[in-house]
């Protein structure tokens, strides 16, 4: 759609010449989804609409017990120390953020009284500050009032390096100030188009100042409330056994009317995803099973005549194969995959393009991911407005072979292609995980047919994803030619995600492989595009920049996207959970209920 | 005798130290670190990961880390879990009841099956009963617990819907109903583990009995005209039980150590599942503590067995 046309439409909505619904309809007509339209409106200066209400119960409580099964149980209950989504999920039963994300990527109010917008003065037009109004009358579980001081304290707590909070990345570059008891202002040091990071969503819930003030900094581990949270949430803390059990009971003073529905909540940990699916879908022992990464035919079998079903949420997670741009087999100054080398095979664009043609995404979807996957040509698959429409993918052994023939890669006596004495042999690694190993097999087979010899390697996940400097098998060392995994897109915004591949962030020995650009791809155009996007306040232009960034990766075949993965959960047939691809599973728990 | 006990005790100390050094070095050399999940989280800057590693001493040389662990341990400080930032002793105490209950019950079940079956089979070697018992015992310890566990779940939970297959520590009933629920949820894991243990123990009891039953004094007792039951219980079993008691004593640490596979299948929050999840998340202090406790128990029960031998056969303690 023409930039000008869109802009004038936003203007129409702003001035009341067009209603919001008509705008969203017209956007839908050109292939954009409602959340995208909403976000465009919000950033274009029209107040963001709150997500639709789906909650039906008319009174608080009476819903009995809610039994949740997390096959990796929470191991701690302080959101600032959460080392994974499981810990955020557990903390989120008790602690709350200012706002959260609904299934469509709309913002939903929790502890805030209104969504900041340019109209209500919450959002500065220059993108350098945002002002949140807090809901009055909210009380902590111990009866103390929730105020702006608590919000400011969380910022001070998290940004202090001595606290060693894992949320420090969100808070260290901002300033949070109290305007009055129920108003806080966040100041950014540069225009920040995605302002809804601090204090929003399950990773950024708020802990009470009066119980943590004495445990800021070096003493952070000693706080007794690390293990027995006192929050503002729908459920009050009862019991916690790390890795095994979290229990809560209804908070009679909860600030949202008629909520929560359930009288108690229990989150049981341990076991594996398949048996979790069985306990929810087949035997009905539990109401909800988290993150059911199980092959689709197993789920279909369980669902036959079962007591539960699977549910899906669309987010932006992409399973991809990354290509190494440096040589993993040559050591320079004690470092393999050094920036001083070039990959002997993969630096040929024809080889990279041929590999992309050899990944049969449709077969991978059919054989492995089923309902939980979508084929894609893009690295960036969400939110919708950032998804490129300029790309296509294809599976063709003939085309790949022709491409290689034309580039001078001729089959040798053993059927493996070679050029200038270099054989087309590749090492393809991933983490140990059923679907990943099956994908490897599918790709290997196609490559063999095209005359590429692929050796498969799988590394145990706890090693592969570790930041261990001494271990050569981590994904960041990338001592292989190809590697496959996914990096979750944790917010409904691609800024952090796309930043990782700046040429300044290449993973090297010098930065102890803490750099995030593991393909070691260097592209000046990409760097400039990301820099521009990060301070671009115009939502339409900003989206266009991220699409351009994605397309640059596509043109250079830095990644071969295998599958756009959906979130899969198991739920009892009568449970009405609210699951968003942009939020943690428990982020909308206050709205869950059971259909009688 | 007391000198013998003292000597054994003094030997136990260096062996424990040796065990702790080996454990520590192996863990330090093992790949991975406790903050692996952070590596793919774009919200956590790499400097934060580095700072955390430094704060928890993960970048110090191994010998320094070992010395600080040892001195803390001598002061009774077990350290804290990197993953849950909770004291390790607290974490272990939380897991101990479920382990003792389930694994302990399984051991008792194993004994209740193994002793009578083994004894009876030995009194009638190569009879039909003996052959059936032997066959079942072989089948029993050839089938791994992860197989029988899933089989039991499929039969009793999924098909018949009689028993729950998720073990919960917080049953919401009180009084007799609580007891019944506790028993109901433990039936499957106890049966799986108990039958597995019983299988090997039956073979052991049988062969111990057979060793004794052929001795001359047993024939003498029979020749005196004593009844079969009296001969078996009073003369044979008493002596045959000496190696069996040793075996049981040496299996006691296993009761505390949990059964990793069974705990994982039935989601029993025991020491075994704590150990496996700590290993997977590279939570060194917890792994160190659990394995060290385990080593202490092995050494302790070895000591008890040695002392028992010394008491049973005074010649041993004099040597």
mmCIF file of C-alpha atoms in Angstrom, chain A residues 37-374:
data_model
loop_
_atom_site.group_PDB
_atom_site.id
_atom_site.type_symbol
_atom_site.label_atom_id
_atom_site.label_comp_id
_atom_site.label_asym_id
_atom_site.label_seq_id
_atom_site.Cartn_x
_atom_site.Cartn_y
_atom_site.Cartn_z
ATOM 1 C CA UNK A 37 -3.612 -2.195 11.936
ATOM 2 C CA UNK A 38 -3.963 -1.431 15.631
ATOM 3 C CA UNK A 39 -0.252 -0.988 16.095
ATOM 4 C CA UNK A 40 -0.045 1.241 13.065
ATOM 5 C CA UNK A 41 -2.805 3.376 14.494
ATOM 6 C CA UNK A 42 -1.174 3.500 17.922
ATOM 7 C CA UNK A 43 2.170 4.566 16.604
ATOM 8 C CA UNK A 44 0.481 6.905 14.153
ATOM 9 C CA UNK A 45 -0.955 8.781 17.085
ATOM 10 C CA UNK A 46 -4.344 7.115 17.534
ATOM 11 C CA UNK A 47 -4.901 5.650 20.983
ATOM 12 C CA UNK A 48 -4.491 1.892 21.062
ATOM 13 C CA UNK A 49 -7.692 -0.038 21.521
ATOM 14 C CA UNK A 50 -7.829 -2.511 24.357
ATOM 15 C CA UNK A 51 -8.197 -6.120 23.328
ATOM 16 C CA UNK A 52 -11.746 -7.465 23.268
ATOM 17 C CA UNK A 53 -13.106 -8.891 26.510
ATOM 18 C CA UNK A 54 -13.749 -12.593 26.371
ATOM 19 C CA UNK A 55 -14.210 -13.190 30.085
ATOM 20 C CA UNK A 56 -17.713 -14.423 30.937
ATOM 21 C CA UNK A 57 -18.013 -15.327 34.671
ATOM 22 C CA UNK A 58 -20.046 -12.804 36.638
ATOM 23 C CA UNK A 59 -18.619 -13.345 40.087
ATOM 24 C CA UNK A 60 -15.277 -13.839 41.731
ATOM 25 C CA UNK A 61 -14.255 -17.410 42.584
ATOM 26 C CA UNK A 62 -16.332 -20.577 42.576
ATOM 27 C CA UNK A 63 -14.293 -22.158 39.792
ATOM 28 C CA UNK A 64 -12.606 -24.780 41.933
ATOM 29 C CA UNK A 65 -9.020 -25.766 41.326
ATOM 30 C CA UNK A 66 -6.976 -24.998 38.228
ATOM 31 C CA UNK A 67 -4.305 -27.630 37.687
ATOM 32 C CA UNK A 68 -1.430 -26.608 35.431
ATOM 33 C CA UNK A 69 1.306 -28.915 34.242
ATOM 34 C CA UNK A 70 4.660 -27.352 33.349
ATOM 35 C CA UNK A 71 7.061 -30.073 32.308
ATOM 36 C CA UNK A 72 9.864 -27.790 33.391
ATOM 37 C CA UNK A 73 8.654 -26.452 36.710
ATOM 38 C CA UNK A 74 9.599 -22.967 37.965
ATOM 39 C CA UNK A 75 12.802 -23.000 39.990
ATOM 40 C CA UNK A 76 12.517 -19.520 41.458
ATOM 41 C CA UNK A 77 9.828 -16.890 41.979
ATOM 42 C CA UNK A 78 11.530 -13.534 41.597
ATOM 43 C CA UNK A 79 10.814 -12.204 38.091
ATOM 44 C CA UNK A 80 14.104 -10.299 38.045
ATOM 45 C CA UNK A 81 16.061 -13.549 38.429
ATOM 46 C CA UNK A 82 14.019 -15.607 35.988
ATOM 47 C CA UNK A 83 16.367 -17.659 33.823
ATOM 48 C CA UNK A 84 13.689 -18.853 31.444
ATOM 49 C CA UNK A 85 10.039 -18.562 30.665
ATOM 50 C CA UNK A 86 9.201 -21.228 33.269
ATOM 51 C CA UNK A 87 10.373 -18.924 36.062
ATOM 52 C CA UNK A 88 8.549 -15.950 34.558
ATOM 53 C CA UNK A 89 5.407 -18.088 34.300
ATOM 54 C CA UNK A 90 5.622 -19.092 37.954
ATOM 55 C CA UNK A 91 6.269 -15.537 39.181
ATOM 56 C CA UNK A 92 3.443 -14.250 37.023
ATOM 57 C CA UNK A 93 0.873 -16.145 39.122
ATOM 58 C CA UNK A 94 1.538 -13.592 41.867
ATOM 59 C CA UNK A 95 3.262 -10.574 40.346
ATOM 60 C CA UNK A 96 1.831 -8.304 37.674
ATOM 61 C CA UNK A 97 3.096 -5.889 35.056
ATOM 62 C CA UNK A 98 1.508 -2.566 34.078
ATOM 63 C CA UNK A 99 0.102 -4.160 30.926
ATOM 64 C CA UNK A 100 0.249 -7.404 29.000
ATOM 65 C CA UNK A 101 -0.335 -8.633 25.430
ATOM 66 C CA UNK A 102 -3.464 -10.394 24.238
ATOM 67 C CA UNK A 103 -3.567 -13.094 21.526
ATOM 68 C CA UNK A 104 -3.743 -10.459 18.775
ATOM 69 C CA UNK A 105 -0.797 -8.468 20.036
ATOM 70 C CA UNK A 106 -3.018 -5.738 21.498
ATOM 71 C CA UNK A 107 -2.042 -4.216 24.775
ATOM 72 C CA UNK A 108 -4.193 -5.078 27.779
ATOM 73 C CA UNK A 109 -4.155 -3.088 30.996
ATOM 74 C CA UNK A 110 -3.213 -4.770 34.235
ATOM 75 C CA UNK A 111 -1.795 -2.350 36.819
ATOM 76 C CA UNK A 112 -1.976 0.700 34.549
ATOM 77 C CA UNK A 113 -5.116 2.829 34.373
ATOM 78 C CA UNK A 114 -4.801 3.699 30.692
ATOM 79 C CA UNK A 115 -2.670 2.896 27.692
ATOM 80 C CA UNK A 116 -0.250 5.757 27.020
ATOM 81 C CA UNK A 117 -0.964 7.480 23.733
ATOM 82 C CA UNK A 118 -0.137 10.740 22.080
ATOM 83 C CA UNK A 119 -3.751 11.890 22.621
ATOM 84 C CA UNK A 120 -3.800 11.337 26.364
ATOM 85 C CA UNK A 121 -0.354 12.830 26.748
ATOM 86 C CA UNK A 122 1.212 9.556 27.795
ATOM 87 C CA UNK A 123 3.424 9.212 24.781
ATOM 88 C CA UNK A 124 5.865 11.956 23.855
ATOM 89 C CA UNK A 125 5.761 12.780 20.151
ATOM 90 C CA UNK A 126 9.566 12.620 19.966
ATOM 91 C CA UNK A 127 9.523 9.056 21.317
ATOM 92 C CA UNK A 128 11.792 9.957 24.220
ATOM 93 C CA UNK A 129 9.414 9.435 27.105
ATOM 94 C CA UNK A 130 6.288 7.612 28.126
ATOM 95 C CA UNK A 131 4.066 8.353 31.091
ATOM 96 C CA UNK A 132 2.059 5.629 32.765
ATOM 97 C CA UNK A 133 -0.943 6.299 34.983
ATOM 98 C CA UNK A 134 -1.419 3.623 37.625
ATOM 99 C CA UNK A 135 -4.696 2.105 38.639
ATOM 100 C CA UNK A 136 -5.787 3.576 41.995
ATOM 101 C CA UNK A 137 -6.702 1.359 44.936
ATOM 102 C CA UNK A 138 -4.506 -1.610 44.033
ATOM 103 C CA UNK A 139 -3.167 -3.432 47.091
ATOM 104 C CA UNK A 140 -0.296 -5.846 47.584
ATOM 105 C CA UNK A 141 -1.295 -9.195 49.051
ATOM 106 C CA UNK A 142 -0.228 -7.974 52.496
ATOM 107 C CA UNK A 143 -2.569 -4.992 52.313
ATOM 108 C CA UNK A 144 -0.032 -2.251 51.577
ATOM 109 C CA UNK A 145 -0.992 0.077 48.688
ATOM 110 C CA UNK A 146 0.681 -0.229 45.289
ATOM 111 C CA UNK A 147 2.155 3.133 44.200
ATOM 112 C CA UNK A 148 4.564 4.809 41.821
ATOM 113 C CA UNK A 149 7.329 4.225 44.390
ATOM 114 C CA UNK A 150 7.099 0.504 43.742
ATOM 115 C CA UNK A 151 7.524 1.036 40.008
ATOM 116 C CA UNK A 152 10.517 3.328 40.456
ATOM 117 C CA UNK A 153 12.046 0.878 42.922
ATOM 118 C CA UNK A 154 11.903 -1.952 40.396
ATOM 119 C CA UNK A 155 13.938 0.115 38.013
ATOM 120 C CA UNK A 156 16.535 0.916 40.698
ATOM 121 C CA UNK A 157 16.631 -2.704 41.792
ATOM 122 C CA UNK A 158 17.077 -4.178 38.323
ATOM 123 C CA UNK A 159 19.566 -1.683 36.936
ATOM 124 C CA UNK A 160 21.963 -2.128 39.862
ATOM 125 C CA UNK A 161 24.629 -4.524 38.564
ATOM 126 C CA UNK A 162 25.208 -5.840 42.093
ATOM 127 C CA UNK A 163 21.632 -7.152 42.197
ATOM 128 C CA UNK A 164 22.532 -9.300 39.188
ATOM 129 C CA UNK A 165 18.997 -9.109 37.894
ATOM 130 C CA UNK A 166 18.513 -10.728 34.526
ATOM 131 C CA UNK A 167 16.150 -7.923 33.582
ATOM 132 C CA UNK A 168 19.019 -5.430 33.668
ATOM 133 C CA UNK A 169 19.020 -5.166 29.875
ATOM 134 C CA UNK A 170 15.547 -3.654 29.962
ATOM 135 C CA UNK A 171 16.219 -1.151 32.725
ATOM 136 C CA UNK A 172 19.820 0.029 32.640
ATOM 137 C CA UNK A 173 19.487 2.483 29.759
ATOM 138 C CA UNK A 174 16.290 4.180 30.863
ATOM 139 C CA UNK A 175 15.384 6.574 33.648
ATOM 140 C CA UNK A 176 12.212 6.150 35.650
ATOM 141 C CA UNK A 177 10.835 8.997 37.724
ATOM 142 C CA UNK A 178 7.858 9.440 39.979
ATOM 143 C CA UNK A 179 5.491 12.207 38.889
ATOM 144 C CA UNK A 180 2.980 11.671 41.676
ATOM 145 C CA UNK A 181 1.780 8.698 43.719
ATOM 146 C CA UNK A 182 -0.028 7.210 40.758
ATOM 147 C CA UNK A 183 2.053 8.406 37.820
ATOM 148 C CA UNK A 184 5.491 7.385 36.600
ATOM 149 C CA UNK A 185 7.471 8.628 33.655
ATOM 150 C CA UNK A 186 10.029 6.609 31.730
ATOM 151 C CA UNK A 187 12.714 8.627 29.948
ATOM 152 C CA UNK A 188 14.669 7.147 27.066
ATOM 153 C CA UNK A 189 18.035 8.475 25.968
ATOM 154 C CA UNK A 190 17.052 8.234 22.315
ATOM 155 C CA UNK A 191 13.776 8.017 20.384
ATOM 156 C CA UNK A 192 12.332 4.614 21.246
ATOM 157 C CA UNK A 193 9.586 3.402 18.942
ATOM 158 C CA UNK A 194 8.984 0.276 21.023
ATOM 159 C CA UNK A 195 8.346 1.904 24.386
ATOM 160 C CA UNK A 196 6.312 -0.947 25.858
ATOM 161 C CA UNK A 197 9.195 -3.030 27.194
ATOM 162 C CA UNK A 198 9.880 -1.905 30.766
ATOM 163 C CA UNK A 199 7.120 -2.995 33.182
ATOM 164 C CA UNK A 200 5.132 -4.697 30.395
ATOM 165 C CA UNK A 201 4.541 -8.416 29.972
ATOM 166 C CA UNK A 202 5.420 -11.398 32.153
ATOM 167 C CA UNK A 203 9.203 -10.843 32.106
ATOM 168 C CA UNK A 204 8.769 -7.357 33.542
ATOM 169 C CA UNK A 205 6.377 -7.741 36.457
ATOM 170 C CA UNK A 206 6.682 -5.513 39.512
ATOM 171 C CA UNK A 207 7.860 -6.554 42.970
ATOM 172 C CA UNK A 208 6.940 -4.620 46.156
ATOM 173 C CA UNK A 209 9.375 -1.999 47.392
ATOM 174 C CA UNK A 210 8.483 -2.424 51.058
ATOM 175 C CA UNK A 211 9.629 -6.067 51.065
ATOM 176 C CA UNK A 212 12.646 -5.810 48.767
ATOM 177 C CA UNK A 213 14.108 -2.374 49.640
ATOM 178 C CA UNK A 214 16.545 -3.907 52.129
ATOM 179 C CA UNK A 215 17.693 -6.507 49.618
ATOM 180 C CA UNK A 216 18.800 -4.365 46.718
ATOM 181 C CA UNK A 217 22.268 -4.928 45.308
ATOM 182 C CA UNK A 218 24.659 -7.475 46.744
ATOM 183 C CA UNK A 219 22.146 -8.773 49.286
ATOM 184 C CA UNK A 220 19.557 -9.607 46.627
ATOM 185 C CA UNK A 221 19.797 -13.353 47.137
ATOM 186 C CA UNK A 222 18.974 -13.151 50.831
ATOM 187 C CA UNK A 223 15.464 -11.707 50.506
ATOM 188 C CA UNK A 224 12.992 -14.109 52.124
ATOM 189 C CA UNK A 225 10.377 -12.947 49.646
ATOM 190 C CA UNK A 226 12.424 -14.428 46.782
ATOM 191 C CA UNK A 227 10.810 -17.708 47.713
ATOM 192 C CA UNK A 228 7.421 -16.529 48.963
ATOM 193 C CA UNK A 229 6.188 -13.748 46.685
ATOM 194 C CA UNK A 230 3.825 -11.015 47.828
ATOM 195 C CA UNK A 231 2.337 -9.538 44.697
ATOM 196 C CA UNK A 232 -0.760 -7.807 43.416
ATOM 197 C CA UNK A 233 -1.970 -10.670 41.244
ATOM 198 C CA UNK A 234 -5.171 -12.718 41.115
ATOM 199 C CA UNK A 235 -3.678 -15.470 43.283
ATOM 200 C CA UNK A 236 -1.986 -15.272 46.666
ATOM 201 C CA UNK A 237 1.088 -17.324 47.368
ATOM 202 C CA UNK A 238 0.644 -20.542 49.359
ATOM 203 C CA UNK A 239 3.531 -22.896 48.714
ATOM 204 C CA UNK A 240 6.623 -23.299 46.551
ATOM 205 C CA UNK A 241 8.895 -26.278 45.976
ATOM 206 C CA UNK A 242 11.487 -25.451 43.305
ATOM 207 C CA UNK A 243 11.116 -27.523 40.184
ATOM 208 C CA UNK A 244 8.111 -29.341 41.603
ATOM 209 C CA UNK A 245 5.202 -27.239 42.727
ATOM 210 C CA UNK A 246 3.815 -23.717 42.976
ATOM 211 C CA UNK A 247 0.505 -23.208 44.698
ATOM 212 C CA UNK A 248 -1.719 -20.174 45.059
ATOM 213 C CA UNK A 249 -5.193 -19.321 46.260
ATOM 214 C CA UNK A 250 -7.741 -16.735 45.214
ATOM 215 C CA UNK A 251 -6.950 -13.132 46.166
ATOM 216 C CA UNK A 252 -10.268 -11.786 47.526
ATOM 217 C CA UNK A 253 -9.075 -8.177 47.111
ATOM 218 C CA UNK A 254 -8.041 -8.541 43.478
ATOM 219 C CA UNK A 255 -8.311 -5.242 41.602
ATOM 220 C CA UNK A 256 -10.217 -6.570 38.591
ATOM 221 C CA UNK A 257 -13.937 -7.153 39.137
ATOM 222 C CA UNK A 258 -15.369 -10.696 38.987
ATOM 223 C CA UNK A 259 -11.861 -12.103 38.707
ATOM 224 C CA UNK A 260 -10.240 -14.548 39.206
ATOM 225 C CA UNK A 261 -12.519 -17.468 38.453
ATOM 226 C CA UNK A 262 -10.558 -20.288 40.059
ATOM 227 C CA UNK A 263 -10.332 -20.730 43.836
ATOM 228 C CA UNK A 264 -6.876 -22.252 43.783
ATOM 229 C CA UNK A 265 -4.141 -22.661 41.264
ATOM 230 C CA UNK A 266 -1.476 -25.320 41.195
ATOM 231 C CA UNK A 267 1.502 -25.512 38.850
ATOM 232 C CA UNK A 268 3.163 -28.915 38.839
ATOM 233 C CA UNK A 269 6.597 -29.346 37.309
ATOM 234 C CA UNK A 270 8.706 -32.194 36.020
ATOM 235 C CA UNK A 271 8.490 -34.973 33.462
ATOM 236 C CA UNK A 272 8.450 -34.515 29.702
ATOM 237 C CA UNK A 273 6.219 -32.969 27.062
ATOM 238 C CA UNK A 274 4.667 -36.193 25.763
ATOM 239 C CA UNK A 275 3.479 -37.387 29.152
ATOM 240 C CA UNK A 276 2.275 -33.876 29.947
ATOM 241 C CA UNK A 277 0.169 -33.979 26.785
ATOM 242 C CA UNK A 278 -1.136 -37.355 27.869
ATOM 243 C CA UNK A 279 -2.075 -36.160 31.379
ATOM 244 C CA UNK A 280 -4.087 -33.266 29.921
ATOM 245 C CA UNK A 281 -5.477 -34.554 26.642
ATOM 246 C CA UNK A 282 -5.902 -38.247 27.262
ATOM 247 C CA UNK A 283 -6.538 -38.835 30.967
ATOM 248 C CA UNK A 284 -7.666 -35.339 31.966
ATOM 249 C CA UNK A 285 -5.672 -35.420 35.229
ATOM 250 C CA UNK A 286 -4.593 -31.824 34.574
ATOM 251 C CA UNK A 287 -6.347 -28.836 33.024
ATOM 252 C CA UNK A 288 -3.488 -27.307 31.073
ATOM 253 C CA UNK A 289 -0.134 -28.465 29.748
ATOM 254 C CA UNK A 290 2.537 -25.930 28.809
ATOM 255 C CA UNK A 291 4.668 -25.908 25.660
ATOM 256 C CA UNK A 292 3.716 -29.231 24.122
ATOM 257 C CA UNK A 293 6.548 -29.704 21.629
ATOM 258 C CA UNK A 294 5.435 -33.091 20.421
ATOM 259 C CA UNK A 295 5.144 -34.399 16.905
ATOM 260 C CA UNK A 296 1.757 -33.708 15.471
ATOM 261 C CA UNK A 297 0.748 -37.306 14.730
ATOM 262 C CA UNK A 298 1.281 -38.177 18.403
ATOM 263 C CA UNK A 299 -0.995 -35.299 19.388
ATOM 264 C CA UNK A 300 -3.633 -36.296 16.849
ATOM 265 C CA UNK A 301 -3.635 -39.811 18.283
ATOM 266 C CA UNK A 302 -4.001 -38.530 21.846
ATOM 267 C CA UNK A 303 -6.817 -36.228 20.833
ATOM 268 C CA UNK A 304 -9.002 -39.053 19.532
ATOM 269 C CA UNK A 305 -11.754 -39.413 22.129
ATOM 270 C CA UNK A 306 -9.637 -37.598 24.679
ATOM 271 C CA UNK A 307 -10.637 -35.189 27.423
ATOM 272 C CA UNK A 308 -8.651 -32.315 26.045
ATOM 273 C CA UNK A 309 -7.295 -30.695 22.907
ATOM 274 C CA UNK A 310 -4.319 -28.785 21.635
ATOM 275 C CA UNK A 311 -4.453 -25.040 21.146
ATOM 276 C CA UNK A 312 -2.150 -22.880 19.065
ATOM 277 C CA UNK A 313 -0.945 -19.307 19.289
ATOM 278 C CA UNK A 314 0.847 -17.475 16.515
ATOM 279 C CA UNK A 315 3.969 -15.598 17.474
ATOM 280 C CA UNK A 316 7.192 -14.902 15.641
ATOM 281 C CA UNK A 317 9.363 -17.921 16.402
ATOM 282 C CA UNK A 318 11.313 -19.206 13.439
ATOM 283 C CA UNK A 319 13.223 -22.467 13.196
ATOM 284 C CA UNK A 320 16.136 -21.731 10.901
ATOM 285 C CA UNK A 321 19.366 -23.081 9.483
ATOM 286 C CA UNK A 322 22.201 -20.577 9.836
ATOM 287 C CA UNK A 323 25.077 -20.578 7.341
ATOM 288 C CA UNK A 324 28.616 -19.993 8.496
ATOM 289 C CA UNK A 325 30.357 -17.207 6.572
ATOM 290 C CA UNK A 326 33.754 -18.005 8.109
ATOM 291 C CA UNK A 327 35.878 -21.129 7.863
ATOM 292 C CA UNK A 328 35.309 -23.500 10.807
ATOM 293 C CA UNK A 329 38.166 -25.793 9.785
ATOM 294 C CA UNK A 330 41.026 -23.321 9.671
ATOM 295 C CA UNK A 331 42.553 -22.001 12.843
ATOM 296 C CA UNK A 332 43.799 -18.437 12.913
ATOM 297 C CA UNK A 333 45.421 -17.194 16.149
ATOM 298 C CA UNK A 334 43.870 -20.063 18.074
ATOM 299 C CA UNK A 335 40.409 -19.368 16.790
ATOM 300 C CA UNK A 336 38.305 -21.335 14.355
ATOM 301 C CA UNK A 337 35.534 -19.625 12.393
ATOM 302 C CA UNK A 338 37.735 -16.545 12.630
ATOM 303 C CA UNK A 339 36.744 -13.285 10.974
ATOM 304 C CA UNK A 340 40.043 -13.408 9.118
ATOM 305 C CA UNK A 341 38.841 -16.388 7.092
ATOM 306 C CA UNK A 342 36.196 -16.926 4.477
ATOM 307 C CA UNK A 343 34.170 -20.084 4.210
ATOM 308 C CA UNK A 344 35.705 -22.097 1.340
ATOM 309 C CA UNK A 345 32.346 -23.404 0.132
ATOM 310 C CA UNK A 346 29.611 -21.240 1.576
ATOM 311 C CA UNK A 347 31.167 -17.957 0.473
ATOM 312 C CA UNK A 348 29.952 -18.933 -2.998
ATOM 313 C CA UNK A 349 26.423 -17.456 -3.246
ATOM 314 C CA UNK A 350 25.426 -20.243 -5.632
ATOM 315 C CA UNK A 351 26.088 -22.865 -2.941
ATOM 316 C CA UNK A 352 24.031 -20.912 -0.401
ATOM 317 C CA UNK A 353 21.147 -20.486 -2.853
ATOM 318 C CA UNK A 354 21.306 -24.169 -3.788
ATOM 319 C CA UNK A 355 21.113 -25.167 -0.124
ATOM 320 C CA UNK A 356 18.035 -23.028 0.321
ATOM 321 C CA UNK A 357 16.440 -24.824 -2.642
ATOM 322 C CA UNK A 358 17.206 -28.156 -0.982
ATOM 323 C CA UNK A 359 15.281 -27.534 2.238
ATOM 324 C CA UNK A 360 11.857 -29.052 1.685
ATOM 325 C CA UNK A 361 9.852 -26.944 4.112
ATOM 326 C CA UNK A 362 6.536 -28.451 3.078
ATOM 327 C CA UNK A 363 7.716 -31.988 3.840
ATOM 328 C CA UNK A 364 9.145 -30.858 7.164
ATOM 329 C CA UNK A 365 5.782 -29.339 8.012
ATOM 330 C CA UNK A 366 3.867 -32.424 6.921
ATOM 331 C CA UNK A 367 6.140 -34.959 8.558
ATOM 332 C CA UNK A 368 7.067 -33.149 11.751
ATOM 333 C CA UNK A 369 5.473 -29.888 12.802
ATOM 334 C CA UNK A 370 1.968 -30.383 11.413
ATOM 335 C CA UNK A 371 -0.471 -27.857 12.827
ATOM 336 C CA UNK A 372 2.314 -26.212 14.824
ATOM 337 C CA UNK A 373 4.284 -25.033 11.813
ATOM 338 C CA UNK A 374 3.974 -22.803 8.783
#
